[in-house]
Amino acid sequence: MTVSIQSELRLPCGAVLKNRLAKAAMTEGLADSMNRVTERHYRLYERWAKNGFGLMLTGNVHGDRRQLERPGNIVIDGNGGLDELRKLARIGTRDGAHFWMQINHPGRQTSAGINAKPLAPSAITLPMPLAAPGEAQEMTVAQIKDVTRRFVHVATTAREAGFTGVQIHAAHGYLFSNFLSPLANHRQDEYGGSLENRARVLMETLAATRKAVGADFPISVKLNSADFQRGGFGPEESMQVVRWLSDAGLDLLEISGGNYEQMQMVGMGDEAAATGRKVSASTAAREAYFLDYAKQVRPLVKMPLMITGGMRSLSVMDESLASGDCDVVGVGRPICTDPEDCGAKLLRGEATGLPAMERQLSLPRDAFGPDTDDATHKVLESFGQLGWYCLQLIRMGDGKEPNLDMSLAEALAGYEANETATLGAWNRP
Ligand SMILES: Cc1cc2nc3c(=O)[nH]c(=O)nc-3n(C[C@H](O)[C@H](O)[C@H](O)COP(=O)(O)O)c2cc1C
């Protein structure tokens, strides 16, 4: 039988996804001042659950309130909120859907306002003044081990609360991605240098999590196909890490790419300029950003692969699944503009694709004055787009409809105002 988005998928641990369409992780920013789940999460996930996805992933959840990506993220570190987590898990698992918690440590990729001295593999601050990053602090080995311990605590709590799996975030320039990157990791000890050393914290955390949650509980990793930076974590190294993950018994590898410096995860990095490599037609067409990489990885490993990034037309999704290039298709931004229906229609065969508003969102070249250089404009446009989508999630959490007329300049200002207000109300540990 031809595999399509409607097909079931049995994972190595024995769990079954009822279909192959997944909601990708998207940071919600809706937690209370103690970083606990709120009514706003319930409202948002009630809407998303209506699509009937086989799998939904939460936005990134942290294990330490001192190390946050955003002040409104959910944290599990003894801060209470277990009943609320249980209620959220019930909403996300309705009708046999899987609902997995994504676990993340932001590493050096956080603003100084949230964390003036973020923990990182090396004391190399994110080289992006516009992002106002905190000053990276080299972690001790004890601090590295503590991160693993906290990931395990979040994973076991997620299981107890009723989530049906977890995902370890090792992509997009956050801590594990910092460790993998030769640009961000200059350590001389067993966590730096060779690829094996740079991947050590990820592999140790995966092994410890597996030991704690058991053999029958799905564990996924989100990994960059590449950072798309000269001298950064590249595709050859990524493929070696993929082999190790497969040998370690991973249930689902989600493939993405990029970081704040190269926003390839949302198709807004400058891949050709950053790497000097030719960009393939499918990538240039702004659909299926990581399909070419998945095709290369597929023959190397048996574990299920999920690709996320620009997947919009049903034909591309079904072809990628039928050919076996990937096993699950992840989607993010479309459900921020059409929250309940777009996935459902695709699964019922009533639509041929998902909304792709991102293709229409641009920042006028002179929005911040005629002297803005190209690089600054690109960064503002990328952040503006992320802010635009974040604000749509917040609107839905507040019980409002998405505002598709918002401009990117309004989104930049609105996002900044929201984060400042959340930071102000945050109960800083
Ligand atoms: C508003 C927003 C928030 C995101 N937050 C996360 C996150 O918390 N964790 C993560 O792994 N990826 C995050 N992403 C990336 C998405 O999971 C996904 O990889 C990306 O949006 C590409 O998929 P798409 O083209 O279907 O949107 C976020 C993306 C957006 C737009």
XYZ file of C-alpha atoms and ligand atoms in Angstrom:
460
model
C 0.000 0.000 0.000
C 1.342 3.448 -0.858
C 2.348 5.426 2.180
C 0.705 8.860 2.475
C 0.085 11.425 5.225
C -2.914 9.330 6.371
C -0.803 6.209 6.964
C -0.005 4.965 10.446
C 3.595 4.709 11.593
C 4.947 2.232 14.112
C 8.012 3.600 15.927
C 10.951 1.443 17.076
C 9.713 1.610 20.713
C 6.366 0.109 19.620
C 4.254 3.286 19.822
C 2.039 3.992 16.800
C 1.368 7.407 15.247
C -2.123 7.401 13.726
C -0.957 9.469 10.740
C 2.225 11.046 9.381
C 1.379 14.729 9.788
C 2.968 16.424 12.800
C 2.730 19.797 14.456
C 6.325 20.975 14.918
C 7.564 22.625 18.125
C 6.830 26.338 18.410
C 7.761 28.341 21.490
C 4.519 29.622 22.977
C 5.632 32.322 25.430
C 2.371 31.818 27.347
C 3.601 30.609 30.742
C 2.920 32.440 34.021
C 5.514 34.349 36.025
C 6.753 31.054 37.517
C 6.976 29.473 34.025
C 4.000 27.172 34.504
C 1.302 26.138 32.043
C -1.698 28.506 31.867
C -5.197 28.721 30.425
C -3.602 30.350 27.398
C -1.801 27.117 26.551
C -5.061 25.180 26.845
C -6.826 27.543 24.432
C -4.025 27.331 21.898
C -3.669 23.562 21.971
C -7.460 23.017 21.940
C -7.431 24.721 18.562
C -4.408 22.913 17.207
C -5.696 19.522 18.370
C -8.721 19.932 16.091
C -6.480 19.261 13.082
C -6.125 15.610 14.030
C -2.332 15.485 13.763
C -0.798 12.087 14.491
C 1.839 13.906 16.561
C 2.058 17.295 18.232
C 5.221 18.642 19.835
C 5.141 21.333 22.510
C 7.269 24.437 22.148
C 10.607 24.164 23.882
C 10.355 23.430 27.619
C 13.318 24.112 29.885
C 14.689 22.320 32.931
C 16.173 25.384 34.623
C 14.504 28.760 35.198
C 17.906 30.449 35.220
C 18.566 29.346 31.624
C 15.670 30.494 29.476
C 15.210 31.247 25.818
C 12.154 33.430 26.517
C 10.689 34.564 29.852
C 7.291 33.047 28.957
C 8.542 29.515 28.257
C 7.379 26.535 30.314
C 9.932 25.234 32.814
C 9.955 22.082 34.922
C 12.391 22.508 37.794
C 10.441 22.052 40.982
C 8.305 25.137 40.252
C 4.974 23.306 40.622
C 2.272 23.330 37.958
C 1.931 19.551 37.627
C -1.886 19.591 37.477
C -1.712 22.142 34.679
C 0.793 19.982 32.788
C -1.590 17.025 33.153
C -4.480 19.034 31.785
C -2.391 20.188 28.818
C -1.339 16.587 28.143
C -5.001 15.514 28.127
C -5.859 18.193 25.562
C -2.987 17.227 23.282
C -3.588 13.483 23.388
C -7.282 13.525 22.497
C -8.456 11.124 19.793
C -5.343 9.000 20.034
C -2.879 11.724 19.067
C 0.662 11.600 20.345
C 1.771 14.695 22.269
C 5.484 14.970 22.975
C 7.317 17.522 25.053
C 10.286 19.225 23.452
C 13.104 19.751 25.968
C 15.663 22.461 25.403
C 18.490 24.428 26.987
C 19.054 27.718 25.146
C 22.831 27.781 25.586
C 24.328 31.070 24.441
C 21.353 31.980 22.271
C 19.420 34.152 24.676
C 19.216 37.880 25.248
C 21.145 39.638 28.015
C 17.869 40.923 29.481
C 16.810 37.353 30.223
C 20.213 36.020 31.136
C 23.269 38.290 31.271
C 25.613 35.288 31.572
C 24.181 32.259 29.756
C 25.904 28.887 30.023
C 27.613 27.675 26.861
C 30.358 25.236 25.825
C 32.877 28.073 25.561
C 33.025 31.750 26.477
C 32.142 32.749 22.914
C 29.187 35.110 22.899
C 26.694 34.852 20.039
C 28.219 37.170 17.408
C 24.952 39.032 16.770
C 24.810 42.461 18.435
C 21.252 43.046 17.120
C 20.041 40.066 19.181
C 21.565 41.691 22.321
C 22.922 38.328 23.506
C 24.084 37.543 27.027
C 27.805 37.040 27.622
C 28.505 33.311 27.174
C 30.134 31.526 30.133
C 32.147 28.352 29.655
C 30.437 25.500 31.476
C 32.207 23.299 33.988
C 31.870 19.532 33.584
C 29.618 19.532 36.656
C 27.323 22.053 34.926
C 27.227 19.857 31.807
C 26.238 16.837 33.896
C 23.586 18.968 35.594
C 22.021 19.737 32.202
C 21.679 16.012 31.498
C 20.151 15.456 34.924
C 17.626 18.227 34.313
C 16.655 16.883 30.867
C 15.972 13.525 32.512
C 13.863 15.214 35.196
C 11.780 17.029 32.563
C 11.362 13.815 30.548
C 10.206 11.728 33.505
C 7.867 14.493 34.650
C 6.439 14.694 31.131
C 5.780 10.982 31.180
C 4.121 11.161 34.600
C 1.950 14.063 33.444
C 0.606 12.100 30.481
C 2.741 13.284 27.584
C 3.369 10.347 25.300
C 6.969 11.097 24.310
C 9.777 13.630 24.444
C 12.027 15.377 21.994
C 15.544 16.549 22.773
C 16.260 19.818 20.936
C 19.738 19.648 19.463
C 19.173 22.083 16.593
C 18.872 25.829 15.863
C 21.861 27.220 17.786
C 20.785 26.271 21.314
C 23.021 24.475 23.833
C 23.435 21.042 22.222
C 23.784 22.682 18.835
C 26.443 25.009 20.362
C 28.340 21.944 21.555
C 28.195 20.392 18.074
C 29.461 23.575 16.389
C 33.229 24.051 16.029
C 32.511 27.806 15.922
C 30.843 27.869 19.364
C 32.731 25.005 21.042
C 36.471 25.530 21.588
C 36.729 23.211 24.591
C 39.860 21.170 25.130
C 38.273 18.492 27.325
C 36.134 15.427 26.531
C 33.252 17.723 25.426
C 35.206 19.585 22.722
C 37.488 18.963 19.761
C 36.568 15.791 17.866
C 33.010 15.295 16.640
C 32.639 12.431 19.078
C 33.496 14.820 21.912
C 31.235 17.610 20.615
C 28.336 15.157 20.380
C 29.021 13.689 23.831
C 26.548 15.760 25.859
C 23.754 14.971 23.381
C 24.533 11.252 23.381
C 24.887 11.114 27.175
C 21.577 12.934 27.600
C 19.843 10.610 25.160
C 21.187 7.523 26.953
C 20.244 8.849 30.397
C 16.774 9.816 29.188
C 16.206 6.393 27.637
C 17.292 4.712 30.856
C 14.879 6.854 32.863
C 11.761 6.697 30.661
C 12.087 3.063 29.575
C 12.220 1.219 26.275
C 8.556 1.745 25.354
C 8.470 5.556 25.511
C 9.170 7.507 22.303
C 12.263 9.690 22.251
C 13.031 12.016 19.372
C 15.920 14.365 18.621
C 15.721 17.499 16.484
C 19.029 17.929 14.700
C 20.445 20.381 12.202
C 21.291 18.997 8.797
C 23.822 21.839 8.939
C 24.287 25.208 10.602
C 24.849 26.781 7.159
C 27.938 28.641 8.356
C 31.474 28.401 7.091
C 33.413 26.366 9.628
C 30.217 25.382 11.440
C 28.508 22.016 11.948
C 28.079 20.766 8.390
C 26.186 17.986 6.583
C 28.963 15.386 6.744
C 29.299 15.767 10.505
C 25.536 15.814 10.882
C 25.282 12.485 9.038
C 27.779 10.905 11.417
C 25.726 12.107 14.401
C 22.634 10.664 12.717
C 24.351 7.240 12.574
C 25.181 7.432 16.284
C 21.617 8.447 17.143
C 20.249 5.544 15.157
C 22.615 3.108 16.906
C 21.407 4.510 20.249
C 17.837 3.471 19.474
C 16.155 6.774 18.640
C 12.456 6.610 17.688
C 12.225 9.654 15.429
C 14.867 12.012 14.088
C 13.526 15.439 13.117
C 15.702 17.179 10.581
C 15.980 20.953 10.488
C 18.820 23.449 10.070
C 20.231 26.875 10.877
C 20.262 29.137 13.933
C 19.712 32.836 14.761
C 22.679 33.753 12.583
C 21.375 31.762 9.600
C 17.607 31.340 9.890
C 17.516 28.364 7.590
C 14.914 26.594 9.734
C 12.347 29.034 8.383
C 13.957 29.296 4.934
C 15.404 32.763 5.626
C 19.107 32.065 5.842
C 21.444 32.981 3.019
C 22.625 29.443 2.346
C 24.564 30.109 -0.841
C 26.394 33.094 0.659
C 27.100 31.329 3.952
C 28.437 28.078 2.568
C 29.555 28.877 -0.964
C 27.527 25.823 -2.082
C 25.000 25.672 -4.864
C 21.428 25.698 -3.580
C 19.188 23.019 -5.097
C 16.041 23.832 -7.040
C 13.679 22.403 -4.392
C 15.286 24.537 -1.694
C 15.330 27.596 -3.898
C 11.634 27.058 -4.609
C 11.095 27.546 -0.864
C 9.425 24.210 -0.320
C 10.796 21.223 1.577
C 13.990 22.927 2.773
C 15.593 19.719 4.105
C 14.351 17.097 1.676
C 17.659 16.836 -0.185
C 19.446 16.114 3.061
C 16.825 13.511 4.057
C 17.406 11.736 0.728
C 21.099 11.498 1.590
C 20.472 10.278 5.125
C 17.774 7.760 4.244
C 20.080 4.992 2.997
C 22.316 5.358 6.068
C 19.818 4.594 8.833
C 16.591 2.708 9.421
C 15.070 4.901 12.154
C 12.057 7.037 11.211
C 12.832 10.498 9.834
C 10.693 13.615 10.108
C 11.389 16.666 7.994
C 10.146 20.079 8.982
C 10.581 23.313 7.084
C 8.601 24.700 4.171
C 6.481 21.580 3.614
C 3.342 23.032 2.060
C 1.931 21.028 -0.850
C 0.265 17.674 -0.346
C 1.943 16.302 -3.458
C 5.460 16.991 -2.092
C 4.495 15.530 1.300
C 2.990 12.372 -0.162
C 5.838 11.878 -2.643
C 8.428 12.236 0.143
C 6.540 9.703 2.267
C 5.768 7.267 -0.553
C 9.395 7.243 -1.720
C 10.511 6.635 1.879
C 12.694 9.769 1.905
C 10.984 10.642 5.176
C 8.379 9.041 7.436
C 6.716 12.048 9.073
C 6.093 15.594 7.801
C 6.321 18.428 10.316
C 4.537 21.757 9.927
C 4.773 24.947 11.932
C 3.790 28.336 10.528
C 0.668 27.280 8.582
C -1.181 26.492 11.821
C -0.431 29.954 13.159
C -2.586 31.483 10.429
C -5.152 28.701 9.969
C -5.082 27.014 13.361
C -7.795 24.352 13.285
C -8.552 23.488 9.734
C -5.580 23.426 7.438
C -4.131 20.138 8.694
C -7.581 18.577 9.035
C -8.469 19.425 5.441
C -5.207 17.966 4.205
C -5.791 14.752 6.144
C -9.355 14.460 4.826
C -8.159 14.993 1.264
C -10.082 18.263 0.979
C -7.069 20.496 0.301
C -3.958 20.241 -1.817
C -1.722 22.288 0.423
C -1.185 24.453 3.484
C -1.187 28.259 3.753
C 2.208 29.798 3.055
C 1.806 33.342 4.386
C 5.547 33.520 4.969
C 6.078 34.019 1.247
C 4.162 37.312 1.399
C 5.737 38.729 4.547
C 8.502 41.185 3.856
C 9.929 44.227 5.549
C 10.177 47.329 3.344
C 13.835 48.043 2.596
C 13.662 51.475 4.275
C 11.392 50.513 7.217
C 14.120 51.509 9.668
C 15.612 54.357 7.623
C 17.437 54.600 4.308
C 20.840 53.780 5.836
C 19.991 50.237 6.995
C 22.574 47.937 5.395
C 21.612 44.662 3.697
C 22.760 42.421 6.547
C 20.827 44.403 9.160
C 17.743 44.440 6.964
C 17.939 40.663 6.558
C 18.196 40.135 10.320
C 15.313 42.524 11.016
C 13.171 40.817 8.406
C 13.912 37.326 9.801
C 13.268 38.384 13.403
C 10.192 40.286 12.244
C 8.814 37.154 10.695
C 9.467 35.032 13.789
C 7.912 37.773 15.928
C 4.901 37.896 13.587
C 4.241 34.189 14.097
C 4.910 34.358 17.859
C 2.350 37.148 18.176
C -0.253 35.059 16.325
C 0.236 32.276 18.903
C -0.165 34.768 21.720
C -3.347 36.156 20.152
C -4.793 32.648 19.995
C -3.759 31.984 23.579
C -5.700 35.116 24.495
C -8.782 33.814 22.677
C -8.390 36.074 19.619
C -8.124 35.234 15.933
C -4.781 35.593 14.129
C -4.288 39.072 12.649
C -3.105 38.467 9.112
C -2.890 42.199 8.377
C -0.058 42.766 10.843
C 3.055 44.196 9.164
C 6.555 42.983 10.021
C 7.422 46.410 11.437
C 4.387 46.140 13.738
C 5.425 42.587 14.607
C 8.937 43.679 15.608
C 7.549 46.380 17.895
C 4.733 44.176 19.238
C 7.026 41.253 19.963
C 9.514 43.482 21.761
C 6.715 45.013 23.865
C 5.329 41.576 24.739
C 8.706 40.163 25.763
C 9.521 43.263 27.835
C 6.191 43.004 29.656
C 6.629 39.258 30.258
C 10.169 39.827 31.493
C 8.942 42.553 33.831
C 6.321 40.243 35.346
C 8.681 37.264 35.466
C 9.556 35.939 38.910
C 13.297 35.940 38.331
C 14.929 33.072 40.265
C 6.951 31.111 16.062
C 7.909 29.967 15.924
C 8.425 29.374 17.059
C 9.298 28.270 16.951
N 9.739 27.658 18.091
C 10.450 26.502 17.997
C 10.755 25.730 19.150
O 10.393 26.051 20.285
N 11.475 24.597 18.950
C 11.869 24.171 17.714
O 12.500 23.126 17.586
N 11.575 24.872 16.612
C 10.855 26.012 16.716
N 10.483 26.667 15.585
C 10.816 26.085 14.273
C 9.683 25.165 13.800
O 9.564 24.024 14.607
C 9.930 24.703 12.353
O 11.142 23.988 12.329
C 9.983 25.866 11.380
O 8.924 26.778 11.621
C 9.887 25.373 9.931
O 8.672 24.729 9.694
P 7.505 25.480 8.837
O 8.137 25.891 7.544
O 6.435 24.471 8.661
O 7.081 26.665 9.641
C 9.651 27.792 15.678
C 9.145 28.415 14.534
C 8.276 29.472 14.645
C 7.717 30.085 13.391
